Structure formats: C-alpha cells, structure tokens
Short mmCIF file of C-alpha atoms and ligand atoms in Angstrom, two decimals:
data_model
loop_
_atom_site.label_atom_id
_atom_site.label_comp_id
_atom_site.label_asym_id
_atom_site.label_seq_id
_atom_site.Cartn_x
_atom_site.Cartn_y
_atom_site.Cartn_z
CA MET R 26 64.47 53.62 27.24
CA ALA R 27 64.42 56.39 29.80
CA GLN R 28 67.23 54.59 31.59
CA LEU R 29 69.63 55.19 28.73
CA THR R 30 69.89 58.81 29.70
CA ARG R 31 70.97 57.76 33.18
CA ARG R 32 73.88 55.65 31.94
CA HIS R 33 77.16 56.21 33.60
CA PHE R 34 79.90 57.76 31.52
CA GLY R 35 82.71 57.91 34.02
CA ARG R 36 82.54 60.25 36.98
CA ALA R 37 85.93 61.45 38.04
CA THR R 38 87.27 59.65 41.11
CA VAL R 39 85.87 56.16 40.82
CA ALA R 40 85.62 55.57 37.09
CA GLY R 41 89.00 53.92 36.73
CA ALA R 42 88.41 51.18 39.22
CA LEU R 43 85.10 50.13 37.73
CA ALA R 44 85.90 48.21 34.59
CA SER R 45 87.78 45.42 36.30
CA VAL R 46 85.22 45.00 39.05
CA PHE R 47 82.34 44.62 36.66
CA GLY R 48 84.10 42.76 33.91
CA GLN R 49 83.86 39.50 35.76
CA PHE R 50 80.08 39.75 36.11
CA LEU R 51 79.23 40.64 32.54
CA ALA R 52 78.96 37.06 31.39
CA ALA R 53 76.42 36.24 34.08
CA GLN R 54 74.50 39.38 33.31
CA GLU R 55 74.13 38.75 29.61
CA ASP R 56 72.98 35.18 30.12
CA CYS R 57 70.00 36.12 32.23
CA ALA R 58 67.44 37.00 29.54
CA PRO R 59 63.98 35.58 30.32
CA PRO R 60 62.19 33.10 28.06
CA SER R 61 59.81 34.82 25.65
CA GLY R 62 56.08 34.96 26.16
CA THR R 63 52.97 36.98 25.40
CA PRO R 64 51.88 38.88 28.49
CA VAL R 65 48.34 39.07 29.81
CA ASP R 66 47.17 41.67 32.32
CA PHE R 67 47.30 40.79 35.98
CA VAL R 68 44.03 39.82 37.61
CA ILE R 69 43.73 40.24 41.37
CA PRO R 70 43.62 36.69 42.73
CA LYS R 71 41.13 35.53 45.32
CA LEU R 72 43.57 34.30 47.88
CA GLN R 73 43.23 33.91 51.56
CA ASN R 74 45.05 36.72 53.35
CA ILE R 75 47.66 34.97 55.52
CA GLN R 76 50.23 36.81 57.63
CA ARG R 77 53.81 36.24 56.65
CA LYS R 78 55.93 35.24 59.64
CA SER R 79 59.48 35.92 60.62
CA VAL R 80 61.93 33.08 60.05
CA ALA R 81 62.36 32.89 63.81
CA GLU R 82 58.64 32.18 64.27
CA LEU R 83 58.41 29.21 61.89
CA THR R 84 57.34 25.92 63.43
CA ALA R 85 59.39 22.79 62.72
CA ASN R 86 56.81 21.74 60.12
CA GLU R 87 56.97 25.12 58.46
CA VAL R 88 60.77 24.90 58.27
CA THR R 89 60.45 21.50 56.62
CA ARG R 90 57.92 22.91 54.16
CA LEU R 91 60.17 25.89 53.36
CA ARG R 92 63.11 23.59 52.68
CA LEU R 93 60.94 21.35 50.53
CA ALA R 94 59.76 24.38 48.53
CA TYR R 95 63.31 25.49 47.70
CA GLN R 96 64.34 21.91 46.96
CA LYS R 97 61.50 21.62 44.45
CA LEU R 98 62.53 24.95 42.95
CA ARG R 99 66.10 23.70 42.52
CA ASP R 100 64.88 20.36 41.16
CA LEU R 101 62.86 22.18 38.52
CA THR R 102 66.01 23.91 37.25
CA ALA R 103 67.72 20.54 37.04
CA SER R 104 64.84 18.79 35.24
CA ASP R 105 63.94 21.70 32.93
CA PRO R 106 66.34 24.64 32.90
CA THR R 107 64.01 26.55 30.55
CA ASP R 108 61.02 26.42 32.92
CA PRO R 109 60.63 30.08 33.96
CA ARG R 110 59.59 28.99 37.46
CA GLY R 111 62.81 27.16 38.35
CA TRP R 112 65.37 28.42 40.82
CA MET R 113 67.94 29.71 38.31
CA GLN R 114 65.29 31.31 36.12
CA GLN R 115 63.86 32.99 39.20
CA ALA R 116 67.30 34.34 40.09
CA ASN R 117 67.70 35.51 36.50
CA VAL R 118 64.53 37.60 36.76
CA HIS R 119 66.37 39.69 39.33
CA CYS R 120 69.53 39.80 37.23
CA TRP R 121 67.53 40.93 34.18
CA ASN R 122 65.91 43.74 36.15
CA CYS R 123 69.10 45.14 37.58
CA GLY R 124 70.39 46.14 34.18
CA GLY R 125 70.34 42.93 32.17
CA SER R 126 67.59 44.36 30.00
CA GLY R 127 69.25 47.77 29.84
CA SER R 128 66.90 48.94 32.56
CA ASP R 129 67.11 48.81 36.29
CA ILE R 130 64.29 48.89 38.80
CA HIS R 131 66.80 49.73 41.56
CA GLY R 132 67.77 53.26 42.49
CA SER R 133 64.28 54.69 42.04
CA TRP R 134 60.73 54.49 43.40
CA THR R 135 60.19 51.20 41.54
CA PHE R 136 62.48 49.51 44.08
CA PHE R 137 59.71 48.70 46.59
CA PRO R 138 56.80 47.79 44.28
CA TRP R 139 58.90 45.76 41.84
CA HIS R 140 60.33 43.59 44.62
CA ARG R 141 56.88 43.16 46.15
CA ALA R 142 55.55 41.85 42.82
CA TYR R 143 58.64 39.66 42.40
CA LEU R 144 58.17 38.06 45.82
CA TYR R 145 54.45 37.64 45.15
CA PHE R 146 55.04 35.58 42.00
CA HIS R 147 57.86 33.72 43.71
CA GLU R 148 55.48 32.82 46.53
CA ARG R 149 52.77 31.69 44.08
CA ILE R 150 55.28 29.45 42.35
CA LEU R 151 56.39 27.89 45.63
CA CYS R 152 52.72 27.31 46.57
CA LYS R 153 52.18 25.57 43.25
CA LEU R 154 55.27 23.37 43.64
CA LEU R 155 54.14 22.43 47.16
CA ASN R 156 50.53 22.08 46.10
CA ASP R 157 49.79 24.11 49.20
CA ASN R 158 48.16 27.52 48.89
CA SER R 159 48.78 28.36 52.53
CA PHE R 160 52.56 28.64 52.12
CA ARG R 161 53.88 32.17 52.67
CA LEU R 162 57.45 33.47 52.50
CA PRO R 163 59.12 34.19 55.84
CA TYR R 164 61.02 37.40 56.56
CA TRP R 165 64.46 37.85 58.10
CA SER R 166 63.62 40.30 60.89
CA TRP R 167 67.00 42.05 61.10
CA ASP R 168 65.22 45.20 62.25
CA ASP R 169 65.29 43.46 65.64
CA SER R 170 68.82 43.41 67.06
CA ASN R 171 68.25 39.81 68.24
CA TYR R 172 68.09 38.56 64.66
CA ARG R 173 71.06 40.08 62.92
CA SER R 174 72.87 36.92 61.92
CA VAL R 175 71.88 34.76 58.94
CA PRO R 176 69.03 32.67 60.42
CA ALA R 177 70.22 29.27 61.57
CA ILE R 178 67.97 27.28 59.23
CA TYR R 179 69.72 28.84 56.21
CA ARG R 180 73.22 28.01 57.41
CA PRO R 181 74.05 24.28 57.51
CA GLN R 182 75.08 22.69 54.27
CA GLN R 183 73.42 19.42 55.27
CA VAL R 184 70.44 18.62 57.41
CA GLY R 185 71.03 15.07 58.53
CA SER R 186 71.98 13.30 55.33
CA VAL R 187 70.04 15.70 53.11
CA THR R 188 71.36 18.84 51.38
CA ASN R 189 69.88 22.00 52.90
CA SER R 190 68.11 23.75 50.03
CA LEU R 191 68.34 27.07 51.94
CA TYR R 192 72.14 26.91 52.05
CA ASP R 193 74.25 28.93 49.66
CA PRO R 194 78.02 28.39 49.54
CA LYS R 195 78.69 31.94 48.33
CA ARG R 196 78.36 33.88 51.55
CA SER R 197 80.87 35.89 53.55
CA SER R 198 82.72 34.09 56.32
CA ALA R 199 80.90 36.19 58.94
CA ALA R 200 77.54 35.18 57.49
CA VAL R 201 78.53 31.52 57.31
CA ALA R 202 79.77 31.56 60.90
CA GLY R 203 76.47 32.94 62.18
CA GLN R 204 78.07 36.16 63.39
CA SER R 205 75.94 39.25 63.94
CA MET R 206 76.17 42.05 61.44
CA PRO R 207 77.89 45.14 62.81
CA GLY R 208 75.76 47.63 64.73
CA SER R 209 77.13 50.37 62.49
CA ILE R 210 74.53 49.28 59.92
CA PHE R 211 71.82 50.61 62.27
CA PRO R 212 72.91 53.88 63.88
CA PRO R 213 69.88 55.25 65.77
CA THR R 214 70.16 58.63 64.11
CA GLN R 215 70.33 57.08 60.66
CA ASN R 216 67.03 55.24 60.81
CA PRO R 217 65.29 55.04 57.44
CA MET R 218 61.97 54.37 59.19
CA ASN R 219 62.20 57.97 60.41
CA SER R 220 62.27 59.38 56.88
CA ALA R 221 59.69 62.13 56.68
CA ASN R 222 57.93 60.95 53.55
CA PHE R 223 57.93 58.30 50.85
CA ALA R 224 60.35 60.27 48.66
CA ALA R 225 63.01 60.14 51.37
CA PHE R 226 62.26 56.53 52.31
CA GLY R 227 61.54 54.94 48.95
CA GLY R 228 62.86 57.37 46.36
CA GLY R 229 61.39 59.10 43.34
CA PRO R 230 61.48 58.73 39.54
CA ASP R 231 65.28 59.11 39.42
CA ALA R 232 66.54 58.54 42.96
CA GLY R 233 66.51 55.71 45.44
CA GLY R 234 65.58 56.08 49.11
CA SER R 235 67.16 55.81 52.52
CA MET R 236 66.11 52.17 53.03
CA GLU R 237 67.57 50.95 49.74
CA PHE R 238 70.89 52.74 50.23
CA GLY R 239 70.98 52.13 53.97
CA PRO R 240 70.31 48.74 55.61
CA HIS R 241 69.16 47.08 52.37
CA GLY R 242 72.46 47.61 50.58
CA ALA R 243 74.63 47.18 53.65
CA ILE R 244 73.06 43.78 54.49
CA HIS R 245 73.51 42.59 50.91
CA MET R 246 77.17 43.51 51.11
CA TRP R 247 77.68 41.98 54.53
CA THR R 248 75.99 38.68 53.60
CA GLY R 249 77.71 38.25 50.28
CA ALA R 250 80.95 40.20 50.72
CA PRO R 251 81.40 41.69 47.24
CA ASP R 252 85.17 41.52 47.39
CA ASP R 253 85.03 37.76 47.81
CA PRO R 254 85.38 35.73 44.66
CA ASN R 255 81.95 34.29 45.54
CA PRO R 256 79.63 37.16 46.23
CA ASP R 257 76.04 35.99 45.48
CA MET R 258 74.27 38.43 47.81
CA GLY R 259 76.97 41.02 47.11
CA ASN R 260 76.11 41.53 43.45
CA LEU R 261 72.63 42.23 42.12
CA ALA R 262 73.10 40.03 39.06
CA LEU R 263 73.66 37.03 41.32
CA ALA R 264 71.95 37.94 44.60
CA ALA R 265 68.70 36.00 44.10
CA ARG R 266 70.63 32.74 43.76
CA ASP R 267 70.85 32.77 47.54
CA PRO R 268 67.55 31.76 49.22
CA ILE R 269 68.27 34.27 52.00
CA PHE R 270 67.68 36.97 49.36
CA TYR R 271 63.92 36.32 49.50
CA ALA R 272 63.81 36.48 53.29
CA HIS R 273 65.87 39.69 53.24
CA HIS R 274 63.53 41.30 50.72
CA CYS R 275 60.47 40.03 52.53
CA ASN R 276 61.64 42.09 55.51
CA ILE R 277 62.26 45.10 53.27
CA ASP R 278 58.71 44.67 51.98
CA ARG R 279 57.34 44.42 55.49
CA LEU R 280 59.16 47.59 56.57
CA TRP R 281 57.64 49.39 53.58
CA ALA R 282 54.17 48.26 54.70
CA GLU R 283 54.97 49.42 58.23
CA PHE R 284 56.24 52.78 57.00
CA VAL R 285 53.04 53.41 55.04
CA ARG R 286 50.87 52.22 57.92
CA ARG R 287 52.05 55.36 59.70
CA ASN R 288 50.20 57.40 57.17
CA PRO R 289 49.20 60.12 59.63
CA LEU R 290 52.87 61.08 59.67
CA GLY R 291 52.78 61.79 55.95
CA HIS R 292 54.12 58.49 54.73
CA ALA R 293 51.66 57.83 51.90
CA ASN R 294 52.83 56.15 48.72
CA PRO R 295 53.14 58.37 45.64
CA THR R 296 49.97 58.70 43.57
CA ASP R 297 51.61 59.99 40.36
CA ASP R 298 50.37 58.32 37.20
CA ASP R 299 53.92 57.39 36.19
CA PHE R 300 54.23 55.47 39.41
CA MET R 301 50.80 53.87 39.59
CA SER R 302 50.66 52.66 36.01
CA ARG R 303 54.26 51.47 35.71
CA GLY R 304 54.11 47.84 34.56
CA PHE R 305 56.48 44.94 35.21
CA GLN R 306 56.48 41.47 33.71
CA PHE R 307 56.76 38.15 35.52
CA PHE R 308 55.93 34.54 34.79
CA ASP R 309 53.24 33.26 37.12
CA GLU R 310 52.87 29.82 38.70
CA ASN R 311 51.35 28.47 35.46
CA LYS R 312 54.21 29.76 33.27
CA GLN R 313 51.99 32.55 31.96
CA LEU R 314 53.74 35.88 31.41
CA VAL R 315 51.81 38.59 33.28
CA THR R 316 52.00 42.38 33.31
CA ILE R 317 51.45 43.65 36.83
CA ARG R 318 51.35 47.35 37.70
CA VAL R 319 52.41 49.30 40.75
CA GLN R 320 48.75 50.06 41.52
CA ASP R 321 48.12 46.29 41.75
CA VAL R 322 50.56 45.78 44.61
CA LEU R 323 50.03 48.75 46.93
CA ASP R 324 47.52 46.81 49.01
CA THR R 325 48.89 43.40 49.98
CA ALA R 326 45.75 41.72 51.37
CA PRO R 327 44.24 40.96 47.92
CA LEU R 328 47.57 39.36 47.02
CA GLY R 329 47.12 36.91 49.88
CA PHE R 330 49.54 38.23 52.45
CA SER R 331 49.95 40.86 55.12
CA TYR R 332 52.24 41.64 58.03
CA ARG R 333 51.60 42.01 61.70
CA PRO R 334 51.79 45.76 62.44
CA GLY R 335 54.86 47.00 64.23
CA ALA R 336 58.58 46.60 63.69
CA LYS R 337 61.77 47.38 65.49
CA LEU R 338 63.63 50.30 63.93
CA SER R 339 60.30 52.03 64.33
CA LYS R 340 59.92 55.37 65.83
CA PRO R 341 56.50 56.83 65.18
CA LYS R 342 57.35 60.45 65.74
CA SER R 343 56.81 63.36 63.44
CA PRO R 344 60.07 65.24 63.08
CA LYS R 345 60.33 68.96 62.39
CA TYR R 346 62.01 69.65 59.02
CA THR R 347 64.24 72.65 58.28
CA LYS R 348 65.69 73.22 54.83
CA LEU R 349 69.41 73.99 54.96
CA LYS R 350 71.39 76.30 52.70
CA TYR R 351 73.47 74.38 50.18
CA ASP R 352 75.92 75.81 47.68
CA PRO R 353 76.28 73.37 44.78
CA ALA R 354 79.55 75.04 43.68
CA THR R 355 81.42 74.62 46.98
CA HIS R 356 79.24 71.75 48.32
CA LEU R 357 79.00 73.58 51.65
CA ILE R 358 75.92 73.24 53.85
CA GLN R 359 74.91 76.01 56.23
CA LEU R 360 72.29 76.30 58.92
CA PRO R 361 69.75 79.10 58.48
CA ASP R 362 70.34 81.91 61.00
CA ALA R 363 67.38 81.00 63.18
CA THR R 364 68.54 77.39 63.43
CA GLN R 365 72.09 78.51 64.18
CA ALA R 366 70.83 80.56 67.07
CA ALA R 367 68.59 77.76 68.33
CA VAL R 368 71.36 75.18 68.14
CA ALA R 369 73.87 77.49 69.84
CA GLY R 370 71.41 78.15 72.63
CA GLN R 371 70.85 74.55 73.74
CA SER R 372 72.68 71.36 74.33
CA VAL R 373 72.64 69.19 71.24
CA LEU R 374 71.51 66.38 73.51
CA VAL R 375 68.19 68.11 74.01
CA ARG R 376 66.86 66.88 70.70
CA GLN R 377 67.63 64.06 68.34
CA ARG R 378 68.71 65.57 65.09
CA SER R 379 69.23 63.94 61.74
CA LEU R 380 70.62 65.35 58.53
CA VAL R 381 68.64 64.35 55.47
CA VAL R 382 70.31 64.80 52.08
CA LYS R 383 68.41 64.31 48.85
CA ASP R 384 69.49 63.49 45.30
CA VAL R 385 72.95 62.37 46.36
CA LYS R 386 75.17 61.40 43.42
CA LEU R 387 76.60 57.93 43.93
CA PRO R 388 79.58 56.08 42.50
CA MET R 389 78.84 52.89 40.56
CA LYS R 390 80.86 50.50 42.66
CA SER R 391 79.31 48.24 45.27
CA GLY R 392 80.58 48.84 48.76
CA SER R 393 80.09 50.47 52.11
CA TYR R 394 81.05 54.12 52.05
CA ASN R 395 81.53 56.23 55.16
CA VAL R 396 80.37 59.82 55.22
CA PHE R 397 82.29 62.49 57.15
CA VAL R 398 82.26 66.19 57.84
CA GLY R 399 85.58 67.15 56.25
CA ASP R 400 88.31 64.65 55.52
CA ALA R 401 88.12 60.95 56.33
CA PRO R 402 90.20 60.03 59.41
CA ALA R 403 93.22 57.75 59.13
CA ALA R 404 92.51 54.41 57.51
CA GLY R 405 92.71 51.27 59.59
CA ALA R 406 91.01 52.65 62.68
CA ASP R 407 87.27 52.16 63.13
CA GLN R 408 86.28 55.25 61.22
CA SER R 409 82.69 55.07 62.41
CA LYS R 410 83.97 56.08 65.86
CA ALA R 411 85.54 59.29 64.55
CA ALA R 412 84.02 62.56 65.76
CA ASN R 413 83.42 63.68 62.19
CA TYR R 414 81.64 60.47 61.09
CA VAL R 415 77.98 61.06 60.22
CA GLY R 416 76.87 57.79 58.62
CA TYR R 417 77.27 55.41 55.71
CA ILE R 418 75.95 54.53 52.26
CA GLY R 419 75.43 50.86 51.40
CA ILE R 420 75.65 50.50 47.65
CA ILE R 421 74.99 47.31 45.77
CA VAL R 422 74.89 47.38 42.02
CA GLY R 423 74.60 44.96 39.13
CA ALA R 424 76.72 44.84 36.03
CA HIS R 425 75.20 47.76 34.19
CA HIS R 426 76.23 51.28 34.96
CA HIS R 427 73.77 54.04 35.33
CA ASP R 428 73.99 57.17 37.36
CA GLN R 429 72.38 56.44 40.68
CA LYS R 430 71.06 58.96 43.13
CA CYS R 431 69.59 58.47 46.56
CA SER R 432 68.26 60.08 49.69
CA LEU R 433 70.18 59.51 52.90
CA VAL R 434 69.50 59.98 56.57
CA LEU R 435 72.72 60.91 58.40
CA ASN R 436 73.58 61.86 61.94
CA ALA R 437 73.52 65.61 62.56
CA THR R 438 76.40 65.41 65.03
CA ASN R 439 78.01 68.17 67.06
CA ALA R 440 80.83 68.32 64.54
CA PHE R 441 78.33 68.79 61.74
CA LEU R 442 76.27 71.43 63.56
CA GLN R 443 79.40 73.38 64.48
CA SER R 444 80.76 73.58 60.95
CA ALA R 445 77.34 74.13 59.41
CA GLY R 446 76.79 76.93 61.92
CA SER R 447 80.05 78.70 61.08
CA VAL R 448 82.08 78.22 57.87
CA GLY R 449 79.74 75.66 56.36
CA ALA R 450 80.01 71.87 56.50
CA LEU R 451 81.63 69.96 53.67
CA LEU R 452 80.47 66.34 53.52
CA THR R 453 82.87 63.82 52.04
CA PHE R 454 82.50 60.10 51.45
CA ALA R 455 85.09 57.38 51.12
CA PRO R 456 85.04 53.60 50.75
CA ALA R 457 84.97 52.22 54.31
CA GLY R 458 88.47 51.93 55.75
CA THR R 459 90.12 54.30 53.27
CA THR R 460 90.87 58.02 53.14
CA ASP R 461 90.11 58.03 49.44
CA GLY R 462 87.38 60.61 49.81
CA ALA R 463 85.49 62.91 47.48
CA ALA R 464 82.99 65.66 48.19
CA LEU R 465 79.44 64.39 48.53
CA GLU R 466 77.34 66.11 45.87
CA PHE R 467 73.61 66.33 46.30
CA GLY R 468 70.50 68.35 45.54
CA SER R 469 69.27 69.59 48.90
CA ALA R 470 69.70 69.09 52.63
CA PHE R 471 67.35 69.23 55.61
CA LEU R 472 67.72 69.09 59.35
CA THR R 473 65.12 67.03 61.16
CA GLU R 474 64.52 67.42 64.87
CA GLU R 475 62.50 65.11 67.06
CU1 C2O A 517 66.81 43.89 43.80
CU2 C2O A 517 68.18 43.69 47.22
O1 C2O A 517 67.93 44.03 45.39
#
C-alpha cells in the first residue's frame, strides 16, 4: 500500500494532457489481473549455469529453438487462455506490475531485481515448453553501436511459409524497417554505466535510476513509438506482448550484472532489509505460484544463467564527485567556489565531466524529454545539437499514475559550467521537439570528473 502515497494528483504543467493519453489504455490495464493461487516460497533450483548469449551470437539451430519457444508460448494462450504460462498471461504479469495491482515495481530499486525474477520464470517456462533445460534467453546487445536496430530475426512477419513468432506488428516504422536508433540515446557523457553507485544507477526506495530513465526508457519508446496507435513496447501495460521486450530486458539485466561486477568502484547492490526481503510473486513452469525475494536473485549462477563479463557502454573509471549547491526555491545550481576556480583555470576539455542529479521529479507521460540549461531552443531543429542541451529523460509509464522520481546523468557542458559558475544554472526540460519547458526540480546535484 506504500505506493498509494506516491499517487499522482496533478502536477501543474502536464496534468491536463494526461487523461486522454491514458484513457485508451485503462481497459487493457484492468484486464491483466493474474489467476489466483497459493504461493510457496522460492527454492533455489539446481540448474546448470549457462551463459546467456547475445541475439547476434545465436546459431541457426538456436534461432529455430527460440522461435519454437515463442510459438509454443503463443499456442498455449490459444489452447488455454487461463494457463498462467501462456504468452498473453506472461505479458499480463508485466502489465499487473506496472500499476495494474495498484503497485508498480518501476521507478524504484525494485526495477532491476523484479525484472530479473520475471525473466527467470519466463525462461523456465520456455525450457519446459521446449522440454529442453539448456535453453537460455538471448539479449539484444544495444550497448554495442553495431546492434542498435531491432535484431533481424525479430523482424520478418513470415519465415518461409511460417509465421515468425518473434514478430510483433505493433512497432514503430523505424523499428520495423531495421533502422538504427538515434545516437542521441547514448551520449558519451550521459552513460549510466558511469553512475557512481547503485543508487544513481538503479534507484532507491522511491526513485528510479539512470539506466531505467535513460536508455531503457528511450529504447522502449523508440521501438514502440508511444504516439502510434499501436505502441506495444511504448506502453508498460502492453510492452511484454512484444517478444523483443524480453531481449531488451535481458540486456538491461546483463548491464546490471556488469555494473555490479565493478564492485571495487563502489557499485555494490543495496543491503537494506527492505530491499533484500522484498517479495514478488510469479507462476513457475509448473503453474505453481511462487514468492521470490530480492535476495534470491542477486547472484545469477544458482538461477542457471550468467553473462560473459564486459559490455560496451562500459568505462571502468572511478570519477571524482563534488556536491553542488542547489536552491530548491529558485531551482538554481551553483558550483562551489573551489570548483569554480578549478573550472575557470583549465580547458573544459581537460576532463570529462558529467552532471548527476538525484530525486528528479518526473511528469507522468511517456516520452523523450530534452534537458537544457535555460530555455529550450526553437522547436523543429535538432534540439540535441543546441549549445544548451545537456541530455534527455526517457520515460515510459503504464496506465496508473504515481509520482515518479529518478536519478539522471547529464552532460556538464561549457554552457552549464559557465552559468553554474556565475548566476547559477537553471535546468529545464521539455518534450523532445517542443519549447514547452518547465524547471527541472530535484533533490541534489553533483559534478563528476574523470
Ligand atoms: Cu518493466 Cu522495460 O519495463
């Protein structure tokens, strides 16, 4: 019930536009309740630890097996729509946990562990349907700039004379056409893998992290185009109806594992009781409802999977953190005197600087938002090229409103350093392509220097 206190009751600038956007999804949301069941506690399985592979690495046989798995999942929905393991029921699990139950595992530190558990049970179910315990989910390795289009095996509607079970008709035209996602989703100075700690990367009890509200959200929006009439990936209530969802989240899961692997840099998972003992419910491969806890999923090997160490988007450096002055009344950020002097005394090219803002208040409308120092530049132009652009927020939400907060990594540009060193920098954010900006409100700001 804690979530009730986070419900959204209409923040000024965006409230009006919301009702119509979400109205159309309410029906889907309310229909996604899970079948009932009596949960038992999760028992760590004795599974062989097999590395998950990227989609690009799958052999022809593995592609055939993957397609067969999703075909069997779809067939199960057709033959028994109430079977909790079927494709639509699986998609509904995600719908239910993005607000369908009145709670939402997004926008907080449950984001990573809940999705890991979800993918684990999904993988167990696919193994069962295939009668093959060696099946593992593949990941869409979009961290590598060579793999930023929807992988080819997910794209054709037909393979020969057979329907492609990995195809989803409700994708954006760019995704369908196999185009690459825009590079603006991955600015080098806005790299979530460079977050200094888990709180910045993966969030806390009431705030999401830089991965969720960075590439994760932006890729959802790009794949599903939320303004399309057919947005599967672009709305959380519907997103898991697209098989690419599982490959997208498998990569998110892998990047979490990679982030934590760099533990010497201070990337350890939280150890708070509230985190470790938080329970989630899923139906397993035998239709048994199971309660699994965060502490059960922090180590993947006992769950039968692991990832090869290393990832693109990786930069194993330990940045220096400086807390900035922030006035919550005026929303102005200022550099401490020592930093002002240091910045003035050297070329900004000497060091790579990022601006980390925590506990950012977010609007409850899916979309890509650009963040600027001062006012948004004229609409129509590519605003990410503007001198006062510092980054973006990729927001994807379900049908239920709750106040969301997040941590963001932004680019500490010249324009930012100059204003923050003199009058104070005012950050604004606006839906991409508009000048419809509002001041970015947040809890605290830091400058990181590598
Ligand atoms: Cu549960 Cu990508 O969202």
